[in-house]
CSV table of C-alpha atoms and ligand atoms in Angstrom, one decimal:
chain,number,residue,atom,x,y,z
A,28,MET,CA,10.3,75.0,26.5
A,29,GLN,CA,9.3,76.8,23.2
A,30,SER,CA,10.6,76.4,19.7
A,31,LYS,CA,12.8,79.4,18.5
A,32,PHE,CA,11.2,79.2,15.1
A,33,LYS,CA,8.5,81.8,15.0
A,34,ASN,CA,6.0,80.4,12.6
A,35,GLU,CA,4.8,77.5,10.4
A,36,LYS,CA,6.4,79.1,7.3
A,37,GLU,CA,9.9,79.1,8.9
A,38,MET,CA,9.3,75.6,10.0
A,39,SER,CA,8.1,74.4,6.6
A,40,THR,CA,11.3,75.6,4.9
A,41,ALA,CA,13.0,72.7,6.4
A,42,LEU,CA,12.4,69.0,6.3
A,43,GLY,CA,13.2,68.5,9.9
A,44,ASN,CA,13.9,70.1,13.2
A,45,HIS,CA,16.9,69.0,15.3
A,46,ILE,CA,17.4,69.8,18.9
A,47,LEU,CA,20.9,69.0,20.3
A,48,VAL,CA,20.9,68.9,24.1
A,49,GLU,CA,23.6,68.7,26.8
A,50,PHE,CA,22.0,67.5,30.0
A,51,MET,CA,24.4,68.1,32.9
A,52,ASN,CA,24.6,67.3,36.6
A,53,CYS,CA,22.2,64.4,36.1
A,54,ASP,CA,21.8,61.5,38.6
A,55,PRO,CA,24.8,59.3,37.7
A,56,HIS,CA,22.8,56.1,38.6
A,57,ILE,CA,20.0,57.0,36.2
A,58,MET,CA,22.7,57.8,33.6
A,59,ASN,CA,23.9,54.2,34.0
A,60,ASP,CA,20.5,52.5,34.0
A,61,VAL,CA,19.8,51.2,30.5
A,62,ALA,CA,16.3,50.0,31.3
A,63,ALA,CA,15.3,53.3,33.0
A,64,ILE,CA,16.8,55.4,30.1
A,65,GLU,CA,15.1,53.3,27.5
A,66,ARG,CA,11.8,53.6,29.2
A,67,ASP,CA,12.2,57.4,29.7
A,68,MET,CA,13.2,58.0,26.1
A,69,VAL,CA,10.3,56.0,24.8
A,70,ASP,CA,7.9,57.8,27.2
A,71,ALA,CA,9.3,61.2,26.1
A,72,ALA,CA,8.5,60.4,22.5
A,73,LYS,CA,5.0,59.3,23.4
A,74,LYS,CA,4.5,62.4,25.5
A,75,ALA,CA,5.3,64.4,22.4
A,76,GLU,CA,2.7,62.3,20.6
A,77,ALA,CA,5.3,60.6,18.3
A,78,THR,CA,4.7,57.1,16.9
A,79,VAL,CA,7.4,54.7,18.2
A,80,ILE,CA,8.7,52.3,15.6
A,81,ASN,CA,11.5,50.6,17.7
A,82,SER,CA,14.0,51.2,20.4
A,83,THR,CA,17.6,50.0,20.5
A,84,PHE,CA,19.6,50.5,23.7
A,85,HIS,CA,23.0,49.2,24.9
A,86,HIS,CA,24.5,49.2,28.3
A,87,PHE,CA,28.3,49.3,28.3
A,88,SER,CA,30.3,47.7,31.1
A,89,PRO,CA,31.5,49.2,33.4
A,90,TYR,CA,29.2,52.1,32.6
A,91,GLY,CA,27.5,54.2,30.0
A,92,VAL,CA,24.4,53.8,27.9
A,93,SER,CA,23.7,54.5,24.2
A,94,GLY,CA,20.4,54.2,22.5
A,95,VAL,CA,18.0,55.4,19.9
A,96,VAL,CA,14.2,55.4,19.6
A,97,VAL,CA,13.1,55.4,16.0
A,98,ILE,CA,9.9,57.2,15.6
A,99,GLN,CA,7.7,57.8,12.6
A,100,GLU,CA,8.7,61.4,13.0
A,101,SER,CA,12.5,60.5,12.9
A,102,HIS,CA,14.4,59.8,16.2
A,103,LEU,CA,15.5,60.5,19.7
A,104,ALA,CA,19.1,59.4,20.6
A,105,ILE,CA,21.2,59.5,23.7
A,106,HIS,CA,24.8,58.7,24.9
A,107,THR,CA,25.5,58.9,28.6
A,108,TRP,CA,28.7,59.4,30.7
A,109,PRO,CA,27.5,58.5,34.2
A,110,GLU,CA,30.9,59.3,35.6
A,111,TYR,CA,30.2,63.0,34.6
A,112,GLY,CA,26.4,62.9,35.2
A,113,TYR,CA,26.2,63.9,31.6
A,114,ALA,CA,23.9,62.9,28.7
A,115,ALA,CA,24.2,64.0,25.1
A,116,VAL,CA,20.7,63.8,23.6
A,117,ASP,CA,19.3,64.7,20.3
A,118,VAL,CA,15.7,64.9,19.1
A,119,PHE,CA,15.2,65.0,15.4
A,120,THR,CA,11.6,65.5,14.3
A,121,CYS,CA,9.7,66.3,11.2
A,122,GLY,CA,6.0,67.2,10.9
A,123,GLU,CA,3.9,68.6,13.7
A,124,MET,CA,5.6,67.0,16.7
A,125,ASN,CA,6.9,69.4,19.3
A,126,ALA,CA,10.3,68.1,20.3
A,127,TRP,CA,10.5,70.4,23.3
A,128,ILE,CA,7.8,68.4,25.1
A,129,ALA,CA,10.2,65.4,24.9
A,130,PHE,CA,13.1,67.7,26.1
A,131,ASP,CA,11.1,68.8,29.2
A,132,TYR,CA,10.2,65.2,30.0
A,133,LEU,CA,13.8,64.0,29.8
A,134,LYS,CA,15.1,67.0,31.8
A,135,GLU,CA,12.8,65.9,34.7
A,136,SER,CA,13.5,62.2,34.3
A,137,PHE,CA,17.2,62.6,34.3
A,138,GLN,CA,17.1,65.1,37.1
A,139,ALA,CA,19.3,67.4,35.0
A,140,LYS,CA,20.3,70.3,37.2
A,141,SER,CA,21.7,72.2,34.2
A,142,TYR,CA,21.5,72.0,30.4
A,143,SER,CA,22.2,73.7,27.2
A,144,ALA,CA,20.4,73.2,23.9
A,145,ILE,CA,20.5,74.3,20.4
A,146,GLU,CA,17.8,74.0,17.8
A,147,MET,CA,18.5,73.8,14.1
A,148,LYS,CA,16.6,73.2,10.9
A,149,ARG,CA,17.6,70.2,8.9
A,150,GLY,CA,17.2,69.7,5.2
A,151,SER,CA,16.5,73.2,4.0
A,152,VAL,CA,14.2,72.6,1.0
A,153,ASN,CA,15.6,75.6,-0.8
A,154,LEU,CA,18.8,73.6,-1.2
A,155,LEU,CA,17.2,70.3,-2.2
A,156,THR,CA,15.6,69.0,-5.4
A,157,ARG,CA,12.5,66.9,-5.0
A,158,ASN,CA,12.2,63.6,-6.8
A,159,ASP,CA,8.7,62.6,-8.0
A,160,PHE,CA,7.5,59.8,-5.7
A,161,ASP,CA,4.0,58.4,-5.8
A,162,ILE,CA,3.1,59.5,-2.3
A,163,SER,CA,-0.3,57.7,-2.0
A,164,SER,CA,1.2,54.2,-2.7
A,165,MET,CA,4.1,55.0,-0.3
A,166,ARG,CA,1.8,56.2,2.4
A,167,GLN,CA,-0.4,53.1,1.9
A,168,LYS,CA,2.6,50.8,2.3
A,169,ALA,CA,3.9,52.8,5.4
A,170,ASN,CA,0.5,52.5,7.2
A,171,GLU,CA,0.7,48.7,6.7
A,172,TRP,CA,4.1,48.6,8.4
A,173,VAL,CA,3.3,50.8,11.4
A,174,ASN,CA,1.3,49.2,14.2
A,175,PRO,CA,1.1,52.0,16.8
A,176,GLY,CA,0.7,49.7,19.8
A,177,PHE,CA,3.6,47.5,19.0
A,178,TYR,CA,7.3,48.3,18.7
A,179,THR,CA,10.4,46.1,19.0
A,180,ARG,CA,12.6,46.9,22.0
A,181,ASN,CA,16.2,46.2,21.7
A,182,VAL,CA,17.6,46.9,25.1
A,183,TRP,CA,21.0,45.2,25.4
A,184,PHE,CA,22.8,44.1,28.5
A,185,THR,CA,26.5,43.7,28.0
A,186,ASP,CA,29.0,41.8,30.2
A,187,LYS,CA,32.5,42.6,28.9
A,188,ASP,CA,36.1,43.2,29.7
A,189,GLU,CA,38.2,45.6,27.6
A,190,ASN,CA,38.5,43.3,24.7
A,191,GLN,CA,35.6,40.9,24.7
A,192,ALA,CA,31.8,41.1,25.4
A,193,LEU,CA,28.7,39.1,25.7
A,194,SER,CA,25.4,41.0,25.0
A,195,LEU,CA,21.9,39.7,25.7
A,196,ARG,CA,18.8,41.4,24.4
A,197,PHE,CA,16.5,41.9,27.3
A,198,THR,CA,12.9,43.1,27.4
A,199,GLY,CA,13.8,46.2,29.3
A,200,ASP,CA,11.7,45.0,32.3
A,201,VAL,CA,13.5,45.1,35.6
A,202,PHE,CA,12.0,42.8,38.2
A,203,TYR,CA,14.4,43.6,41.0
A,204,ASP,CA,17.0,46.3,41.3
A,205,HIS,CA,18.8,46.9,44.6
A,206,GLN,CA,22.2,48.4,45.5
A,207,SER,CA,23.3,46.2,48.5
A,208,PRO,CA,26.3,47.0,50.6
A,209,PHE,CA,28.3,44.6,48.4
A,210,GLN,CA,26.9,45.0,44.8
A,211,ARG,CA,24.0,46.0,42.6
A,212,VAL,CA,21.6,43.1,42.5
A,213,ARG,CA,19.2,43.0,39.5
A,214,ILE,CA,16.8,40.5,38.0
A,215,LEU,CA,16.2,41.3,34.3
A,216,GLU,CA,14.4,39.3,31.6
A,217,SER,CA,16.3,38.4,28.4
A,218,TYR,CA,14.4,37.3,25.3
A,219,LYS,CA,16.5,34.2,24.7
A,220,TYR,CA,17.5,33.0,28.2
A,221,GLY,CA,14.5,34.1,30.3
A,222,LYS,CA,14.9,35.9,33.6
A,223,MET,CA,18.5,36.4,34.8
A,224,LEU,CA,20.4,37.5,37.9
A,225,ALA,CA,23.0,40.2,37.3
A,226,LEU,CA,25.4,41.3,39.9
A,227,ASP,CA,26.9,44.8,39.1
A,228,ASP,CA,27.0,44.3,35.4
A,229,MET,CA,27.9,40.6,35.2
A,230,VAL,CA,25.5,37.8,34.3
A,231,MET,CA,25.4,35.4,37.2
A,232,THR,CA,22.7,32.9,36.1
A,233,THR,CA,19.8,32.7,33.7
A,234,GLU,CA,16.7,30.5,33.8
A,235,ASN,CA,17.6,28.8,30.5
A,236,ASP,CA,21.2,27.8,31.1
A,237,GLU,CA,21.7,27.8,34.9
A,238,PHE,CA,21.6,23.9,34.9
A,239,HIS,CA,24.9,23.8,32.9
A,240,TYR,CA,26.6,25.5,35.8
A,241,HIS,CA,24.8,24.1,38.8
A,242,GLU,CA,24.9,20.4,37.7
A,243,MET,CA,28.7,20.7,36.9
A,244,ILE,CA,29.7,22.4,40.1
A,245,SER,CA,28.1,19.7,42.3
A,246,HIS,CA,27.6,16.2,40.8
A,247,PRO,CA,31.2,15.4,39.6
A,248,ALA,CA,32.6,16.0,43.2
A,249,LEU,CA,29.7,14.3,44.9
A,250,PHE,CA,30.3,11.2,42.8
A,251,MET,CA,34.1,11.4,43.0
A,252,HIS,CA,33.8,11.4,46.9
A,253,PRO,CA,33.2,7.9,48.3
A,254,ASN,CA,30.6,9.0,50.8
A,255,PRO,CA,29.8,12.7,50.9
A,256,LYS,CA,27.7,13.6,54.0
A,257,ASN,CA,28.7,17.1,55.1
A,258,VAL,CA,28.9,19.8,52.4
A,259,LEU,CA,29.8,23.5,52.6
A,260,VAL,CA,28.7,25.9,49.9
A,261,ILE,CA,30.4,29.3,49.8
A,262,GLY,CA,28.4,31.9,47.8
A,263,GLY,CA,25.7,30.4,45.6
A,264,GLY,CA,23.1,33.0,46.6
A,265,ASP,CA,20.8,32.0,43.7
A,266,GLY,CA,20.3,28.6,45.3
A,267,GLY,CA,21.0,26.5,42.2
A,268,THR,CA,24.1,24.7,43.8
A,269,ILE,CA,22.3,23.7,47.0
A,270,ARG,CA,19.4,22.5,44.9
A,271,GLU,CA,21.7,20.0,43.1
A,272,VAL,CA,23.6,19.0,46.2
A,273,LEU,CA,20.4,18.2,48.0
A,274,ARG,CA,19.4,15.7,45.2
A,275,HIS,CA,22.0,13.3,46.7
A,276,PRO,CA,20.2,11.2,49.4
A,277,GLY,CA,23.6,10.4,51.1
A,278,VAL,CA,24.2,14.1,51.9
A,279,GLU,CA,23.1,14.7,55.5
A,280,LYS,CA,24.1,18.4,56.1
A,281,VAL,CA,24.6,21.3,53.8
A,282,THR,CA,25.9,24.6,55.1
A,283,MET,CA,25.6,27.6,52.8
A,284,VAL,CA,27.4,30.9,53.5
A,285,GLU,CA,26.3,33.7,51.2
A,286,ILE,CA,27.5,37.3,51.9
A,287,ASP,CA,24.5,39.1,50.3
A,288,GLY,CA,21.0,38.5,51.6
A,289,ALA,CA,19.6,40.6,48.7
A,290,VAL,CA,20.7,37.9,46.2
A,291,ILE,CA,18.8,35.2,48.1
A,292,GLU,CA,15.7,37.4,48.4
A,293,ALA,CA,15.7,38.4,44.7
A,294,CYS,CA,16.1,34.8,43.5
A,295,LYS,CA,13.5,33.4,45.9
A,296,GLU,CA,11.0,35.8,44.5
A,297,HIS,CA,11.9,35.9,40.8
A,298,LEU,CA,13.9,32.7,40.1
A,299,PRO,CA,11.9,30.2,42.2
A,300,ASN,CA,13.0,27.2,40.0
A,301,ILE,CA,16.6,27.9,40.9
A,302,ALA,CA,16.0,29.0,44.5
A,303,ALA,CA,13.9,25.9,45.1
A,304,SER,CA,15.6,24.3,48.1
A,305,PHE,CA,16.1,27.1,50.7
A,306,ASP,CA,13.5,25.4,52.9
A,307,ASP,CA,15.2,22.0,52.9
A,308,PRO,CA,15.6,20.8,56.5
A,309,LYS,CA,19.2,19.6,55.8
A,310,LEU,CA,20.2,23.2,55.0
A,311,THR,CA,21.9,25.6,57.4
A,312,LEU,CA,21.9,29.1,55.6
A,313,LEU,CA,24.2,31.8,56.9
A,314,VAL,CA,24.3,35.3,55.4
A,315,ASP,CA,27.9,36.0,56.1
A,316,ASP,CA,31.3,36.5,54.5
A,317,GLY,CA,32.6,33.1,53.3
A,318,ILE,CA,36.2,34.2,53.6
A,319,ALA,CA,35.7,34.9,57.4
A,320,PHE,CA,33.7,31.7,57.8
A,321,ALA,CA,36.4,29.5,56.2
A,322,GLN,CA,39.0,31.2,58.6
A,323,GLN,CA,36.9,30.1,61.6
A,324,ALA,CA,35.8,26.8,60.4
A,325,ALA,CA,36.8,23.8,62.5
A,326,PRO,CA,39.5,21.7,60.9
A,327,GLY,CA,38.4,18.4,59.3
A,328,THR,CA,34.7,19.2,59.1
A,329,TYR,CA,33.6,18.9,55.5
A,330,ASP,CA,33.6,16.1,53.0
A,331,VAL,CA,33.1,18.6,50.1
A,332,ILE,CA,33.4,22.3,49.8
A,333,LEU,CA,31.9,24.1,46.8
A,334,VAL,CA,33.0,27.7,46.2
A,335,ASP,CA,30.2,29.2,44.0
A,336,GLY,CA,31.5,32.7,44.1
A,337,SER,CA,31.2,35.5,41.5
A,338,ASP,CA,34.2,37.0,39.6
A,339,PRO,CA,37.3,38.1,41.5
A,340,VAL,CA,36.1,41.7,42.1
A,341,GLY,CA,34.3,43.3,45.0
A,342,PRO,CA,33.2,40.9,47.8
A,343,ALA,CA,34.5,37.9,45.8
A,344,GLU,CA,38.0,39.1,45.4
A,345,GLY,CA,39.2,37.2,48.5
A,346,LEU,CA,37.6,34.0,47.2
A,347,PHE,CA,40.6,33.7,44.9
A,348,SER,CA,43.3,34.1,47.6
A,349,VAL,CA,45.9,31.6,48.9
A,350,SER,CA,44.8,32.2,52.5
A,351,PHE,CA,41.1,31.4,51.7
A,352,TYR,CA,42.0,28.1,50.0
A,353,THR,CA,44.4,27.2,52.7
A,354,ASN,CA,41.6,27.6,55.2
A,355,CYS,CA,39.3,25.5,53.0
A,356,TYR,CA,42.0,22.8,52.8
A,357,ASN,CA,42.1,22.7,56.6
A,358,ALA,CA,38.3,22.7,56.9
A,359,LEU,CA,38.1,19.6,54.7
A,360,LYS,CA,38.3,16.1,56.3
A,361,GLU,CA,41.3,13.8,55.7
A,362,ASP,CA,39.8,12.8,52.4
A,363,GLY,CA,38.0,15.8,50.9
A,364,ILE,CA,37.2,17.6,47.7
A,365,LEU,CA,37.2,21.3,47.0
A,366,VAL,CA,35.5,22.7,43.9
A,367,ALA,CA,35.8,26.4,42.9
A,368,GLN,CA,34.2,28.6,40.3
A,369,GLY,CA,37.4,28.8,38.2
A,370,GLU,CA,36.8,31.6,35.6
A,371,SER,CA,37.6,30.9,32.0
A,372,PRO,CA,40.9,30.0,30.1
A,373,LYS,CA,39.6,32.4,27.5
A,374,PHE,CA,38.3,35.2,29.7
A,375,ASN,CA,40.2,36.3,32.7
A,376,GLU,CA,43.0,33.9,31.9
A,377,LYS,CA,45.2,35.4,34.6
A,378,ALA,CA,42.7,34.6,37.4
A,379,PHE,CA,42.2,31.1,35.9
A,380,ARG,CA,45.9,30.3,35.9
A,381,GLU,CA,46.7,31.8,39.3
A,382,LEU,CA,43.8,30.0,40.9
A,383,ASN,CA,45.1,26.7,39.6
A,384,HIS,CA,48.6,27.4,40.7
A,385,THR,CA,47.3,28.2,44.2
A,386,LEU,CA,45.4,24.9,44.3
A,387,GLN,CA,48.4,23.0,43.0
A,388,ASP,CA,50.5,24.6,45.8
A,389,ILE,CA,48.0,23.7,48.5
A,390,PHE,CA,46.7,20.3,47.4
A,391,GLY,CA,49.5,19.1,45.2
A,392,VAL,CA,50.6,19.4,41.6
A,393,ASP,CA,48.5,16.4,40.4
A,394,LYS,CA,45.7,17.1,42.8
A,395,ALA,CA,44.3,20.2,41.2
A,396,PRO,CA,42.4,19.0,38.1
A,397,VAL,CA,40.3,21.4,35.9
A,398,SER,CA,36.8,20.6,34.5
A,399,LEU,CA,35.7,22.6,31.5
A,400,PHE,CA,32.0,23.1,30.6
A,401,PHE,CA,29.9,25.5,28.6
A,402,VAL,CA,27.7,28.4,29.8
A,403,PRO,CA,26.3,30.3,26.8
A,404,THR,CA,25.6,33.4,28.9
A,405,TYR,CA,29.1,33.8,30.2
A,406,PRO,CA,31.6,35.7,28.1
A,407,THR,CA,33.3,33.2,25.6
A,408,GLY,CA,30.8,30.5,26.9
A,409,MET,CA,33.8,28.3,28.0
A,410,TRP,CA,34.0,28.1,31.8
A,411,SER,CA,35.7,26.0,34.4
A,412,PHE,CA,35.5,24.5,37.8
A,413,GLN,CA,38.8,23.9,39.5
A,414,TYR,CA,39.4,21.1,42.0
A,415,GLY,CA,41.5,20.4,45.1
A,416,LEU,CA,41.6,16.7,45.9
A,417,LYS,CA,42.7,16.1,49.6
A,418,GLY,CA,44.0,12.8,50.9
A,419,ASN,CA,43.1,9.5,49.2
A,420,ILE,CA,40.4,10.9,47.0
A,421,GLN,CA,40.7,9.0,43.7
A,422,GLY,CA,39.7,11.1,40.7
A,423,PRO,CA,38.7,13.0,38.9
A,424,ILE,CA,37.8,10.2,36.5
A,425,HIS,CA,35.1,7.9,37.9
A,426,GLN,CA,34.2,4.3,37.5
A,427,LYS,CA,30.5,4.7,38.5
A,428,GLU,CA,28.7,4.7,35.1
A,429,ALA,CA,25.6,2.7,36.2
A,430,GLU,CA,25.2,4.6,39.5
A,431,ILE,CA,25.6,8.0,37.8
A,432,GLU,CA,23.2,7.2,34.9
A,433,ALA,CA,20.6,6.0,37.3
A,434,PHE,CA,20.9,9.3,39.3
A,435,VAL,CA,20.8,11.3,36.0
A,436,SER,CA,17.6,9.8,34.8
A,437,SER,CA,15.8,9.7,38.2
A,438,ASN,CA,16.6,13.4,38.6
A,439,GLY,CA,16.0,14.4,35.0
A,440,LEU,CA,19.4,16.1,34.8
A,441,ARG,CA,19.9,18.1,31.5
A,442,TYR,CA,23.7,18.6,31.4
A,443,TYR,CA,25.7,16.2,33.6
A,444,ASN,CA,26.1,12.5,32.7
A,445,SER,CA,28.8,9.9,33.3
A,446,ALA,CA,30.6,10.3,30.0
A,447,LEU,CA,30.6,14.1,30.3
A,448,HIS,CA,32.0,13.8,33.9
A,449,ASN,CA,35.2,12.2,32.6
A,450,ALA,CA,35.3,14.2,29.3
A,451,SER,CA,35.1,17.5,31.1
A,452,PHE,CA,38.6,16.8,32.7
A,453,ALA,CA,40.1,16.2,29.3
A,454,LEU,CA,41.8,19.6,28.6
A,455,PRO,CA,42.8,21.2,25.3
A,456,ASN,CA,46.6,21.5,25.0
A,457,PHE,CA,46.5,25.3,25.3
A,458,VAL,CA,44.8,25.0,28.7
A,459,LYS,CA,47.4,22.4,29.9
A,460,GLU,CA,50.1,24.9,28.9
A,461,LEU,CA,48.3,27.7,30.7
A,462,ILE,CA,48.2,25.8,34.0
A,463,LYS,CA,51.6,24.1,33.7
A,464,LYS,CA,53.8,25.3,36.7
B,518,SAM,N1,27.7,31.5,38.7
B,518,SAM,C1,28.2,32.7,39.1
B,518,SAM,C2,29.5,33.0,38.6
B,518,SAM,O1,30.1,32.1,38.0
B,518,SAM,O2,29.9,34.1,38.6
B,518,SAM,C3,28.2,32.7,40.6
B,518,SAM,C4,26.8,32.8,41.1
B,518,SAM,S1,26.6,33.1,42.7
B,518,SAM,C5,25.2,34.1,42.6
B,518,SAM,C6,27.8,34.1,43.4
B,518,SAM,C7,27.5,34.5,44.8
B,518,SAM,O3,28.7,34.7,45.5
B,518,SAM,C8,26.8,35.8,44.8
B,518,SAM,O4,25.5,35.7,45.4
B,518,SAM,C9,27.7,36.7,45.7
B,518,SAM,O5,27.0,37.5,46.6
B,518,SAM,C10,28.4,35.6,46.5
B,518,SAM,N2,29.7,36.0,47.2
B,518,SAM,C11,30.6,36.9,46.6
B,518,SAM,N3,31.6,37.1,47.5
B,518,SAM,C12,31.3,36.3,48.6
B,518,SAM,C13,31.9,36.1,49.9
B,518,SAM,N4,33.1,36.7,50.2
B,518,SAM,N5,31.3,35.3,50.8
B,518,SAM,C14,30.1,34.7,50.5
B,518,SAM,N6,29.5,34.8,49.3
B,518,SAM,C15,30.1,35.7,48.4
């Protein structure tokens, strides 16, 4: 594509050149892929021989991306509406750079089937008064700042609801990206928390804080139960929960029912420290729907059931239903413990409260305790596991300090300990109010 300005003279009467572009009928998936868009925008700048200073990109949940690439020659910016296959792009340049080269590259990258563009001069020098700056010292300083090879990438992954968000800066590198029949499975790398598993646009687990979650979903119940031998895990595709369960020598059999094989595959390959126990001989791994599995499960089979499911949307919606928890109750032995990923009293309050009321209805009003713990990479950081205690299970408070502390030190646990076990069931008043029936 050529510039409409005929000659250098016309160009030189303005400080900058601005192209405003409407890219239409683009691939909606590309329009929602922050990492791909950041990469293409940076490459477009480089193709036009610009010097990239930094890039800042944000992915909005449920969809849409905004970002800017700051270049020595000004900027390239974009806002996308994946639901319309539309991207508003602008390329502002000064100096020799031919912005239309970037335009052509982006048109291809976004698979835009149609577009419109206008080009305008910015900063007409006839209308401006020049201040006397000592250019040489300015240029000297600027060259010290700019290191052509290096630029900071600010690509943000945001997990949010309509009023609250958690954003993590990630490197832009995508190690795994697959749309499974159930959800979009991605492995990304964040600067602060290392590699992370995202399902659709929700953070599931990260290398640097996964132990908070996996130690607290498993150990309290396995110490609360007098003699846990047969454990069922529903979900838990990253493998962190079975890793912790299999630390308990008394556990003889673990059955894991994960609906999405792509999650297991992605985590085995890219999160091996979390997906560390899939080859354990005590494990029976089923890639199947946990809701259907609980329905067919033989009554009185399990000592402990751990529901390590994602948020109540998509495949996991049914993991918050009365029928599912009734089936789990029946699948537990006389004395059994159910633990469920319980959402947050400060994020998804409705799901949090309704789940506890369901467990109170099925297990008993004083048999559905809540344990609170912290996961920095979940929105609000305050998260819960909700329990169902069946039969004569005494709990949730334990009297096993010595046994627990010995287990904690011999396994090098980094979150769970005997004091925290009991403390996690001490609820703030607003939470007690929230779950009061
Ligand atoms: N820690 C995460 C959280 O709090 O959201 C959960 C992590 S774990 C990866 C959640 C797993 O539940 C996912 O792998 C997902 O595929 C699985 N899952 C969702 N619905 C399911 C179902 N109906 N049956 C079995 N697994 C399911």
